[in-house]
CSV table of C-alpha atoms and ligand atoms in Angstrom, one decimal:
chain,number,residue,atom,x,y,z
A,245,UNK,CA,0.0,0.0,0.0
A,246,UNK,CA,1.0,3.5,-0.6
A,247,UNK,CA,1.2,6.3,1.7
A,248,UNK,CA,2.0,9.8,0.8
A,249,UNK,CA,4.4,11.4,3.6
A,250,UNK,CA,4.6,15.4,2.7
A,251,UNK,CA,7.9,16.3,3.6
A,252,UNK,CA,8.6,20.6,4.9
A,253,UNK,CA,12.4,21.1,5.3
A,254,UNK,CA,11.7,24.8,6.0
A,255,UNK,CA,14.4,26.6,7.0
A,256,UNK,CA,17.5,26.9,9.1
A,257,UNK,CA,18.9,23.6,10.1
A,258,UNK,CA,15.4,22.2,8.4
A,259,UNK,CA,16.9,20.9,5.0
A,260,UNK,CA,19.7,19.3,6.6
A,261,UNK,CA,18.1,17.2,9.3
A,262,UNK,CA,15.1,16.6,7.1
A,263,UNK,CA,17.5,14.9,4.2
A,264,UNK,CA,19.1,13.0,7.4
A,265,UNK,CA,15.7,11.7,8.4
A,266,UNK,CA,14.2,10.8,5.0
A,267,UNK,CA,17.6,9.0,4.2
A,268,UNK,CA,17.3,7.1,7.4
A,269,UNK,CA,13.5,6.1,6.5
A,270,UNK,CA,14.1,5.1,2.8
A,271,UNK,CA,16.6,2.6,4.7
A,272,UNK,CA,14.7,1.6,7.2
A,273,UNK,CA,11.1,0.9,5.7
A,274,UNK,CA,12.7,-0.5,2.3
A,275,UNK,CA,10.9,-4.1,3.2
A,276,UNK,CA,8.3,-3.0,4.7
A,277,UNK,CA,4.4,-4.1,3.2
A,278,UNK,CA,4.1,-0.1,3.0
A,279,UNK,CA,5.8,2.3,-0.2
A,280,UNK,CA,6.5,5.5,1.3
A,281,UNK,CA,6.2,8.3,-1.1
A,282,UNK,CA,7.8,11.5,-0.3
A,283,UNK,CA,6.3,14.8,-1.8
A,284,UNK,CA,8.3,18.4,-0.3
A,285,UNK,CA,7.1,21.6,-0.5
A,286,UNK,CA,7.6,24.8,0.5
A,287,UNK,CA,6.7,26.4,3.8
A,288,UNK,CA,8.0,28.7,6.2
A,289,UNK,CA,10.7,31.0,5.3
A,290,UNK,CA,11.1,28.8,2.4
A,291,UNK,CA,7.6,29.5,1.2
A,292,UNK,CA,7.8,33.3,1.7
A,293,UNK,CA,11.1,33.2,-0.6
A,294,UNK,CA,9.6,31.0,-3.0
A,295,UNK,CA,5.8,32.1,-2.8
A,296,UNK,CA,5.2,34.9,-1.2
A,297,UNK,CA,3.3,32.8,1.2
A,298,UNK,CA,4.5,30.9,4.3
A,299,UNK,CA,1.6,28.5,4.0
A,300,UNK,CA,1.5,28.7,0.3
A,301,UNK,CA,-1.9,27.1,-0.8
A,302,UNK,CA,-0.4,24.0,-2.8
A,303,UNK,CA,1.4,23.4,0.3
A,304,UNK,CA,-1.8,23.3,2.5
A,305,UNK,CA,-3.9,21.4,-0.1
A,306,UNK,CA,-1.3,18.6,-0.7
A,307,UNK,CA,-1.3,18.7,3.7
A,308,UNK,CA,-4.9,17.9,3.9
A,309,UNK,CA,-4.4,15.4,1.5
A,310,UNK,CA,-1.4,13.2,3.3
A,311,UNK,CA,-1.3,10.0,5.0
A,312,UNK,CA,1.1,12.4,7.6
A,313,UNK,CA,3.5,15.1,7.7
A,314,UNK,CA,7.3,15.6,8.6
A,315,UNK,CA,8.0,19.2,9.5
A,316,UNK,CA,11.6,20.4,9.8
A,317,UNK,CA,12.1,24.0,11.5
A,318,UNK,CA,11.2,27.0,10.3
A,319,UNK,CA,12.2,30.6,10.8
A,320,UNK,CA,15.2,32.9,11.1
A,321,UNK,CA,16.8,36.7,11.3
A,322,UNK,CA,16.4,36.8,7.8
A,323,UNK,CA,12.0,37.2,7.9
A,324,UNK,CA,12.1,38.5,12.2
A,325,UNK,CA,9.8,41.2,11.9
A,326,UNK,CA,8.9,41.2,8.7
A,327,UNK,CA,4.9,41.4,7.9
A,328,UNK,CA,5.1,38.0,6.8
A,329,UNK,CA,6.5,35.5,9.0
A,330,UNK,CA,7.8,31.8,8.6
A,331,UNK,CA,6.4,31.5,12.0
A,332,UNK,CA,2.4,32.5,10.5
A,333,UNK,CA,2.6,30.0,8.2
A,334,UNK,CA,3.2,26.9,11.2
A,335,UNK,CA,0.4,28.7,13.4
A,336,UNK,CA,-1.9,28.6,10.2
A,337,UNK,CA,-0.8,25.2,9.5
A,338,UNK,CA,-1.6,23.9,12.8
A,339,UNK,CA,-4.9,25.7,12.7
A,340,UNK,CA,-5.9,24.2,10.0
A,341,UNK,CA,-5.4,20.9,10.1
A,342,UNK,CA,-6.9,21.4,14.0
A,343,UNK,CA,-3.7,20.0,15.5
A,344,UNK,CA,-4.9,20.5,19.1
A,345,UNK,CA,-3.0,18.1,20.7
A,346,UNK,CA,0.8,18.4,20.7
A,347,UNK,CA,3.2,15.4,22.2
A,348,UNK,CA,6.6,16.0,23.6
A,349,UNK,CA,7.7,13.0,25.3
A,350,UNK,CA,10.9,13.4,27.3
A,351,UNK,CA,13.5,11.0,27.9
A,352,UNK,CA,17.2,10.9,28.8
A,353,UNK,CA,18.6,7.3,27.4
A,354,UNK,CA,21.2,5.9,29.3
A,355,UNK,CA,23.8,7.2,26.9
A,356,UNK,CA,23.2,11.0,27.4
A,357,UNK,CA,23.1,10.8,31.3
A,358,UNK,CA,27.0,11.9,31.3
A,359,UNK,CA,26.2,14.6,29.0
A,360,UNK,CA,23.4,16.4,30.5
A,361,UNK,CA,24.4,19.4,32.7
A,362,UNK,CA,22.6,18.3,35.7
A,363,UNK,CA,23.5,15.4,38.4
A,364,UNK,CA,23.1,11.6,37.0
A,365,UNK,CA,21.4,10.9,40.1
A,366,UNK,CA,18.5,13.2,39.4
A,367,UNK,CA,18.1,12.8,36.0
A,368,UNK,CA,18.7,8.7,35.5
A,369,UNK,CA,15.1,7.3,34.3
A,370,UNK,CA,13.7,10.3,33.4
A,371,UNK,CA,10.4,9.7,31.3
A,372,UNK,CA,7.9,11.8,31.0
A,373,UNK,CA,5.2,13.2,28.4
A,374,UNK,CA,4.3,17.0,27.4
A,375,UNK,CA,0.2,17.4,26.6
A,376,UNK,CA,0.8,20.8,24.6
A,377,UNK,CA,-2.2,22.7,24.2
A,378,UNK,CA,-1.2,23.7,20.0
A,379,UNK,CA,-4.6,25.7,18.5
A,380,UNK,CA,-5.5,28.1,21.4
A,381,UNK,CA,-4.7,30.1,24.0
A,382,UNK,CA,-2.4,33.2,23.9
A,383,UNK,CA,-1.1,32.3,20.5
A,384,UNK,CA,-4.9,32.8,18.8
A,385,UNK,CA,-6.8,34.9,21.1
A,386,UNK,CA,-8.6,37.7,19.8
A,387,UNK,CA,-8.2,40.7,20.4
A,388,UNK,CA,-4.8,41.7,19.9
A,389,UNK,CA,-3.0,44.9,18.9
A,390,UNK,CA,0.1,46.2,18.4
A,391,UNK,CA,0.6,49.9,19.0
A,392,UNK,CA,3.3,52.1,19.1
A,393,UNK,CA,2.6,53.0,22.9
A,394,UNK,CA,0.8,49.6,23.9
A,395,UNK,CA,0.3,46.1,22.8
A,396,UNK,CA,-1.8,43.4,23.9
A,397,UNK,CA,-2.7,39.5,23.1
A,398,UNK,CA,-5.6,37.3,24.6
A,399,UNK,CA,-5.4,34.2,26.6
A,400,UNK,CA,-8.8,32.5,25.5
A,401,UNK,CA,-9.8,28.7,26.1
A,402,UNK,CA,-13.5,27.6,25.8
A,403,UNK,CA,-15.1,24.1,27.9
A,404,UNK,CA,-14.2,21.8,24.9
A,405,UNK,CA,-10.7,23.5,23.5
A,406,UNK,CA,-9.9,22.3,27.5
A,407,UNK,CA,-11.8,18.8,27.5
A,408,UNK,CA,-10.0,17.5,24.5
A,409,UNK,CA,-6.6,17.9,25.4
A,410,UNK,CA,-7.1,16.9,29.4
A,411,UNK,CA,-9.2,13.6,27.6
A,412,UNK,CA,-5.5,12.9,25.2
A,413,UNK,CA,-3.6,13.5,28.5
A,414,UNK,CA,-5.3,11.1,30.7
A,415,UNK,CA,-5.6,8.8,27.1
A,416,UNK,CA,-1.9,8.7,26.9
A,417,UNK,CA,-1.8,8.7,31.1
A,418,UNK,CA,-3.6,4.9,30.8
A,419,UNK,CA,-0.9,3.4,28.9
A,420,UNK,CA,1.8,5.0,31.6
A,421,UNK,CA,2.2,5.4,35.3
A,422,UNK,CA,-1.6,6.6,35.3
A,423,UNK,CA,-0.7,10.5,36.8
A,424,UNK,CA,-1.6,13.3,35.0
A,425,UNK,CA,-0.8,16.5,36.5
A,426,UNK,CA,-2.2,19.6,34.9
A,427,UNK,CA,0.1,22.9,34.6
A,428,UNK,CA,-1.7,26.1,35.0
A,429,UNK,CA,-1.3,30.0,36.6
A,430,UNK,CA,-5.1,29.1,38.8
A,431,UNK,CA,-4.0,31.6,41.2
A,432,UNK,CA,-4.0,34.4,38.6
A,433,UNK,CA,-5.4,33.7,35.2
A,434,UNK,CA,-9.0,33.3,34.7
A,435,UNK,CA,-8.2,31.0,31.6
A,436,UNK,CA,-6.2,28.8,33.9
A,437,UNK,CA,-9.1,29.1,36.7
A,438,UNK,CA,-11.5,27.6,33.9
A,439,UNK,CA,-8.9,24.6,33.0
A,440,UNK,CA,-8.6,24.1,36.2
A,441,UNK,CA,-12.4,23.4,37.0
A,442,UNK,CA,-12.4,21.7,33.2
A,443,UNK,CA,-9.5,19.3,34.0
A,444,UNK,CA,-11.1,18.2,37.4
A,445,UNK,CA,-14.6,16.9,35.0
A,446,UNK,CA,-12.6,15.5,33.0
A,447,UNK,CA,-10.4,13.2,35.4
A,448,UNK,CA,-14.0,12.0,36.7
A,449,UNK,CA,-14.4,10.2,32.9
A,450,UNK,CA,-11.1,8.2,34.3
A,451,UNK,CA,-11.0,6.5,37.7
A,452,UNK,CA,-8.0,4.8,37.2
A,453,UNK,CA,-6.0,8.1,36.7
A,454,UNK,CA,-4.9,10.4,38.8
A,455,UNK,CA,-5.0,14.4,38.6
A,456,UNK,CA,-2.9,16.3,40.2
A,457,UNK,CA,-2.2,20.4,39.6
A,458,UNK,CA,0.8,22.6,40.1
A,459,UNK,CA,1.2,26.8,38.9
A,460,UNK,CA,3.4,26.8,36.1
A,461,UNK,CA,6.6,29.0,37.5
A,462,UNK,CA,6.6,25.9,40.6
A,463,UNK,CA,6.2,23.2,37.6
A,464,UNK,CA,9.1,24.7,36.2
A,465,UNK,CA,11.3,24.5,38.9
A,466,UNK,CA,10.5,20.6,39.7
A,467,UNK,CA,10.8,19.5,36.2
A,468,UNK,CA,14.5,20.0,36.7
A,469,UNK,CA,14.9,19.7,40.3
A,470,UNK,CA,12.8,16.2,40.4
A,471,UNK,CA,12.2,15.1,36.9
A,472,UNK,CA,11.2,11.9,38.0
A,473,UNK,CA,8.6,12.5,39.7
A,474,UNK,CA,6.6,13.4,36.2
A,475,UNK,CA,4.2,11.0,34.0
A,476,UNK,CA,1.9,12.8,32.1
A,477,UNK,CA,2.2,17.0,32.0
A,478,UNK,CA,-1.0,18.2,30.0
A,479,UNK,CA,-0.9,22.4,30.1
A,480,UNK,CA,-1.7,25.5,27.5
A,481,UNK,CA,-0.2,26.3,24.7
A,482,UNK,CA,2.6,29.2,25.7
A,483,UNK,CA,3.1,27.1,28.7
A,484,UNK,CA,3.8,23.6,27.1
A,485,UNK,CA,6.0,25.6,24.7
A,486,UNK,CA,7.9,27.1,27.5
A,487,UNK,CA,8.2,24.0,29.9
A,488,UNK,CA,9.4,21.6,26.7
A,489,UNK,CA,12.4,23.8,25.6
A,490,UNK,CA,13.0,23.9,29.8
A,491,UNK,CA,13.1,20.2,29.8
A,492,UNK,CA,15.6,19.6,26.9
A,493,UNK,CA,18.0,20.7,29.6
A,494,UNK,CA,17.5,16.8,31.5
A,495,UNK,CA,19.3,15.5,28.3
A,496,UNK,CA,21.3,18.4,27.2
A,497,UNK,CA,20.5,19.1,23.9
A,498,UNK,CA,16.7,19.9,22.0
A,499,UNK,CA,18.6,18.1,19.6
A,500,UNK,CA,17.5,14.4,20.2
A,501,UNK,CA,14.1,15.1,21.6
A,502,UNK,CA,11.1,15.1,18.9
A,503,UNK,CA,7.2,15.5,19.2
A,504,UNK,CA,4.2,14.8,17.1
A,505,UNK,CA,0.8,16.6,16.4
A,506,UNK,CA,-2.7,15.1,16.0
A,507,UNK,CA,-6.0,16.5,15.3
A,508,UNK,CA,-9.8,16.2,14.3
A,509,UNK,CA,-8.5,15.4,11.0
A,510,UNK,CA,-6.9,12.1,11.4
A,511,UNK,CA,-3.6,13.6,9.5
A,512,UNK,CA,-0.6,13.5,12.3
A,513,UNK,CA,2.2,15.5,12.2
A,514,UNK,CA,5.7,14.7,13.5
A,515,UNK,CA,8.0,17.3,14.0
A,516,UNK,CA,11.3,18.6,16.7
A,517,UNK,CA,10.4,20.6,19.7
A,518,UNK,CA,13.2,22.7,18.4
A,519,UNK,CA,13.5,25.7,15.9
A,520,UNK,CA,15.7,26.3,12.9
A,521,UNK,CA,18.5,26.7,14.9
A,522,UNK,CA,19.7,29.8,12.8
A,523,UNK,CA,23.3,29.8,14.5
A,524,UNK,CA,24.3,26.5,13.6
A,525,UNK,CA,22.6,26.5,9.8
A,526,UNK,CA,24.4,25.1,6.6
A,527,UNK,CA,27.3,24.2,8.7
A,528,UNK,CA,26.2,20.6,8.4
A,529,UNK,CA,26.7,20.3,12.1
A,530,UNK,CA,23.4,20.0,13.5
A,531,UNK,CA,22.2,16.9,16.1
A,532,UNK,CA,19.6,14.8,13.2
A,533,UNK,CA,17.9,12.5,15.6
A,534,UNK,CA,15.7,14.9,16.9
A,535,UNK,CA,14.1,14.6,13.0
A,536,UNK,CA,14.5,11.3,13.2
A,537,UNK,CA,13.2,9.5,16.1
A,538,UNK,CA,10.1,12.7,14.7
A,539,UNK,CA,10.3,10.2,11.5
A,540,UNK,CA,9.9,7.1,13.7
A,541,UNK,CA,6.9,8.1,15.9
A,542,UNK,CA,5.4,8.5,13.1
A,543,UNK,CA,6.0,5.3,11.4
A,544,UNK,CA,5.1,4.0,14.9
A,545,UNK,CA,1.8,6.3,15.4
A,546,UNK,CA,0.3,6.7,12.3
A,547,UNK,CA,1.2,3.5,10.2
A,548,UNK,CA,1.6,1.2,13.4
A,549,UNK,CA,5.5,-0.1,12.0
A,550,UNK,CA,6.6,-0.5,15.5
A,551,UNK,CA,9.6,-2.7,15.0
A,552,UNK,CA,10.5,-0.6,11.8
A,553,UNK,CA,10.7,2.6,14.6
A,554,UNK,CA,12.6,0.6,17.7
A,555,UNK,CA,15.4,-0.7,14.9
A,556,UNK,CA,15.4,3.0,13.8
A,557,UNK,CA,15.7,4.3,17.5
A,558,UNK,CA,18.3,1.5,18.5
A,559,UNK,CA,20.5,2.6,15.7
A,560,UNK,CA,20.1,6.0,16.7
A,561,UNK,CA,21.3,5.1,20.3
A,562,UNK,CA,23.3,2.8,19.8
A,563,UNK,CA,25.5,5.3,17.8
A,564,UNK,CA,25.5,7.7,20.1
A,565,UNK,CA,27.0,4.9,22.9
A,566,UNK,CA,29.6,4.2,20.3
A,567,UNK,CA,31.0,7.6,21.2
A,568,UNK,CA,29.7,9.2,17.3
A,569,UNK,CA,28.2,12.8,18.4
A,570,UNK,CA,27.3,15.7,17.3
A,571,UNK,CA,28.8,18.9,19.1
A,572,UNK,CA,25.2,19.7,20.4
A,573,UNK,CA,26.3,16.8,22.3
A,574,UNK,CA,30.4,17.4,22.5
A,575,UNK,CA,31.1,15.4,19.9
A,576,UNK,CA,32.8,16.6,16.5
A,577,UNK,CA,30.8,14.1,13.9
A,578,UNK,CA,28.8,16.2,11.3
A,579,UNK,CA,25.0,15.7,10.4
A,580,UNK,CA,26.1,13.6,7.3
A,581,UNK,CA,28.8,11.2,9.1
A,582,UNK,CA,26.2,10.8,12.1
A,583,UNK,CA,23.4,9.5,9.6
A,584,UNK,CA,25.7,7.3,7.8
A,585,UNK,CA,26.5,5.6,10.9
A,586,UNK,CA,23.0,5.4,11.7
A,587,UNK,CA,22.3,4.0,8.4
A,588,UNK,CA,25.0,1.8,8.7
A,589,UNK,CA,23.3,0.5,12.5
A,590,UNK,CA,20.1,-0.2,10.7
A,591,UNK,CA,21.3,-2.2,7.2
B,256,LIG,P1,16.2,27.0,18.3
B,256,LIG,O1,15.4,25.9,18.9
B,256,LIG,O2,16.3,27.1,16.8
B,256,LIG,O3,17.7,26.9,18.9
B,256,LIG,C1,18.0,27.0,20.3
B,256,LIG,C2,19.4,26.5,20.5
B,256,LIG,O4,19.4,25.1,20.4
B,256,LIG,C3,20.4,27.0,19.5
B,256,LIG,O5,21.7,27.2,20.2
B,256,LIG,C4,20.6,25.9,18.5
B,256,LIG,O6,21.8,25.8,17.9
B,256,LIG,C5,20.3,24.7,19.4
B,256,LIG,N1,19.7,23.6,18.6
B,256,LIG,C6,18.4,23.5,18.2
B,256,LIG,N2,18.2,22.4,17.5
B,256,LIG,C7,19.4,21.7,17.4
B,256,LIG,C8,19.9,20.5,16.8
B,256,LIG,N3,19.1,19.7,16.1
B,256,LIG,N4,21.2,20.2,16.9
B,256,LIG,C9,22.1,21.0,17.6
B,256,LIG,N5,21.7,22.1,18.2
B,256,LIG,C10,20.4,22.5,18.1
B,256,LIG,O7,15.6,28.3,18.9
B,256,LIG,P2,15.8,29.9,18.5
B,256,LIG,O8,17.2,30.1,18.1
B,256,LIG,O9,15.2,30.6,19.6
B,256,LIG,O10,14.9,30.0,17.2
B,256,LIG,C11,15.4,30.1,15.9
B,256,LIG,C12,14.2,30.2,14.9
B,256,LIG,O11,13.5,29.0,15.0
B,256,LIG,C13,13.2,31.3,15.3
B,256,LIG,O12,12.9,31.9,14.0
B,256,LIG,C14,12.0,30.6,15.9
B,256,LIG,O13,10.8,31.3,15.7
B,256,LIG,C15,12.1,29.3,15.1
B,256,LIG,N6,11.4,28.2,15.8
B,256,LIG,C16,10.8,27.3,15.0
B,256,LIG,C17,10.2,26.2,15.5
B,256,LIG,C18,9.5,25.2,14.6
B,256,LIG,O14,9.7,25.2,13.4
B,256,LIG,N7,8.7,24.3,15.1
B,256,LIG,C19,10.4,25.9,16.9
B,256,LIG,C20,11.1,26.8,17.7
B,256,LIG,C21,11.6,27.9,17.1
B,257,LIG,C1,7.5,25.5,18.7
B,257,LIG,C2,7.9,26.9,18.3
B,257,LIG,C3,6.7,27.6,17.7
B,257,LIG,C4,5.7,27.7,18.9
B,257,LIG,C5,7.0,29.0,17.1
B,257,LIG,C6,8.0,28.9,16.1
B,257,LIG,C7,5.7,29.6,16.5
B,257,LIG,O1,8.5,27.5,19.3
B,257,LIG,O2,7.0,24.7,17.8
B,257,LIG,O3,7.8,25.1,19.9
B,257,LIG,O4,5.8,28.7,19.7
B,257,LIG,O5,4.8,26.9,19.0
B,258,LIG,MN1,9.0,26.3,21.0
């Protein structure tokens, strides 16, 4: 059977990582019952350059129409401030294809516990999951203005923009350690004090789970002081954003840690919790297994290849135990030398 896989480098360290991954997957899913076609197109910065549109419509049309979607980064200094934005294009892209629901799981393998900047003995076994809120909140809110003297944005969340992501947490929470713990700012915000309310309905739909709350600036300070002690995090969207680049500090690098997307639609897509990395662009030095362990949840989530997705992640550790890095990481392998070896784990 054939599945089309649209493929968005973007921009930045997108392209490179992107070619890393879909190298990787052409490898890996070679004899599998399933013919993976790849179809890129432009988005992002890329899209602006190219089409005068970060979203371009081709680009949303062929979207709609996938089996899923691998997103690389986009952005950079070259389009900051400018009236269009790569970043638009993403926030209309995850609007439209309703992407509500945004999955960061955090892990630090065994091999990255010397690496991380913070004591082996807190971090060993780390394991937890971020429930991003992706389609509302501050990012969508209307109204919002920006003034020469004053600017503001909204924080708006409605009853079911709140149920459905709580429901995915606790959904994800009963094939894990059960505990969901919902992130909010209750003692200030009104749109936390209705999540708050919303997320204690919703835990009565699962008796086997537990719900637990924390404010978001004391969430912060435990993720890294006792990551351990975390199963399933389900908060808003700034929030989630906030927390996940905070906890790419437990295995030192956003480099290795990747996420996925899912929707109303059915159409998933997989993508790093980090950005186009503008500093470190076209130097061919950028950490690719954030892109592809992205690649592998989704041959694991959408297309149910499971063993397909732990030979892929194996590889992808077991490199990284044979002392091959990326300087994300200390190492001095490039992008290309890093797949290769990955490739060559896999074969
Ligand atoms: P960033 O995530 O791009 O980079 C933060 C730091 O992490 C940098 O030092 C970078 O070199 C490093 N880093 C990130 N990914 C890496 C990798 N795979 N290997 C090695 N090092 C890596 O954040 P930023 O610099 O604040 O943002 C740059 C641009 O990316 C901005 O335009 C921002 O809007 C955009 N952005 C896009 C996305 C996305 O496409 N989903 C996510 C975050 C930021
Ligand atoms: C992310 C990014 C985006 C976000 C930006 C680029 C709009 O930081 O995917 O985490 O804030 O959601
Ligand atoms: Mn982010």
């Amino acid at each position: 059977m054939e599945k089309k896989i649209v493929v968005l480098a973007g921009d930045g360290i997108g392209p490179e990582i992107m070619s890393s991954s879909i190298e990787v997957l052409k490898v890996a899913t070679k004899a599998s019952e399933l013919t993976f076609n790849f179809e890129e197109h432009y988005f992002g910065g890329a899209g602006i350059d190219h089409q005068n549109n970060p979203l371009p419509e081709e680009t949303l049309a062929a979207c709609q129409s996938a089996d899923a979607i691998l997103l690389g980064a986009i952005g950079g200094p070259k389009w900051d401030g400018a009236a269009k934005t790569p970043e638009q294009g993403l926030l209309a892209l995850r609007k439209a294809l309703k992407l509500f629901a945004n999955i960061r799981p955090i892990t630090v393998p065994e091999v990255l516990l010397d690496r991380s900047p913070i004591k082996e003995s807190i971090v060993r076994g780390t394991d937890f999951v971020i429930v991003r809120e992706l389609t509302s909140g501050i990012y969508f809110g209307e109204p919002r203005f920006l003034g020469e003297t004053e600017a503001y944005d909204t924080c708006y969340y409605n009853v079911d923009e709140i149920k459905r992501i709580v429901r995915q947490a606790f959904t994800i929470a009963q094939g894990r350690k059960k505990q969901v713990l919902s992130v909010d700012k209750a003692n200030v915000l009104a749109s936390s004090k209705l999540w708050r309310k919303v997320a204690e309905e919703v835990a009565l739909e699962f008796p086997d789970c537990t719900l637990t709350h924390q404010y978001v600036d004391s969430a912060a300070m435990k993720i890294i002081q006792n990551p351990r002690d975390f199963d399933v995090i389900v908060t808003e969207n700034l929030f989630g954003d906030v927390l996940s680049d905070e906890a790419s500090v437990l295995p030192g690098t956003l480099g290795v840690l990747p996420s996925a997307s899912y929707g109303e639609t059915g159409i998933a897509l997989y993508e790093p919790i980090h950005g186009s990395a503008p500093d470190i662009a076209g130097q061919n030095i950028a950490n690719p297994v954030s892109m592809i362990l992205s690649a592998s949840l989704m041959l694991r989530q959408s297309f149910g290849l499971d063993a397909i997705a732990d030979q892929i992640e194996v590889a992808c550790f077991a490199t990284m135990e044979a002392g091959i890095l990326t300087s994300d990481l200390g190492g001095t392998t490039s992008t290309s030398a890093f797949t290769q070896e990955v490739i060559k784990r896999i074969k």
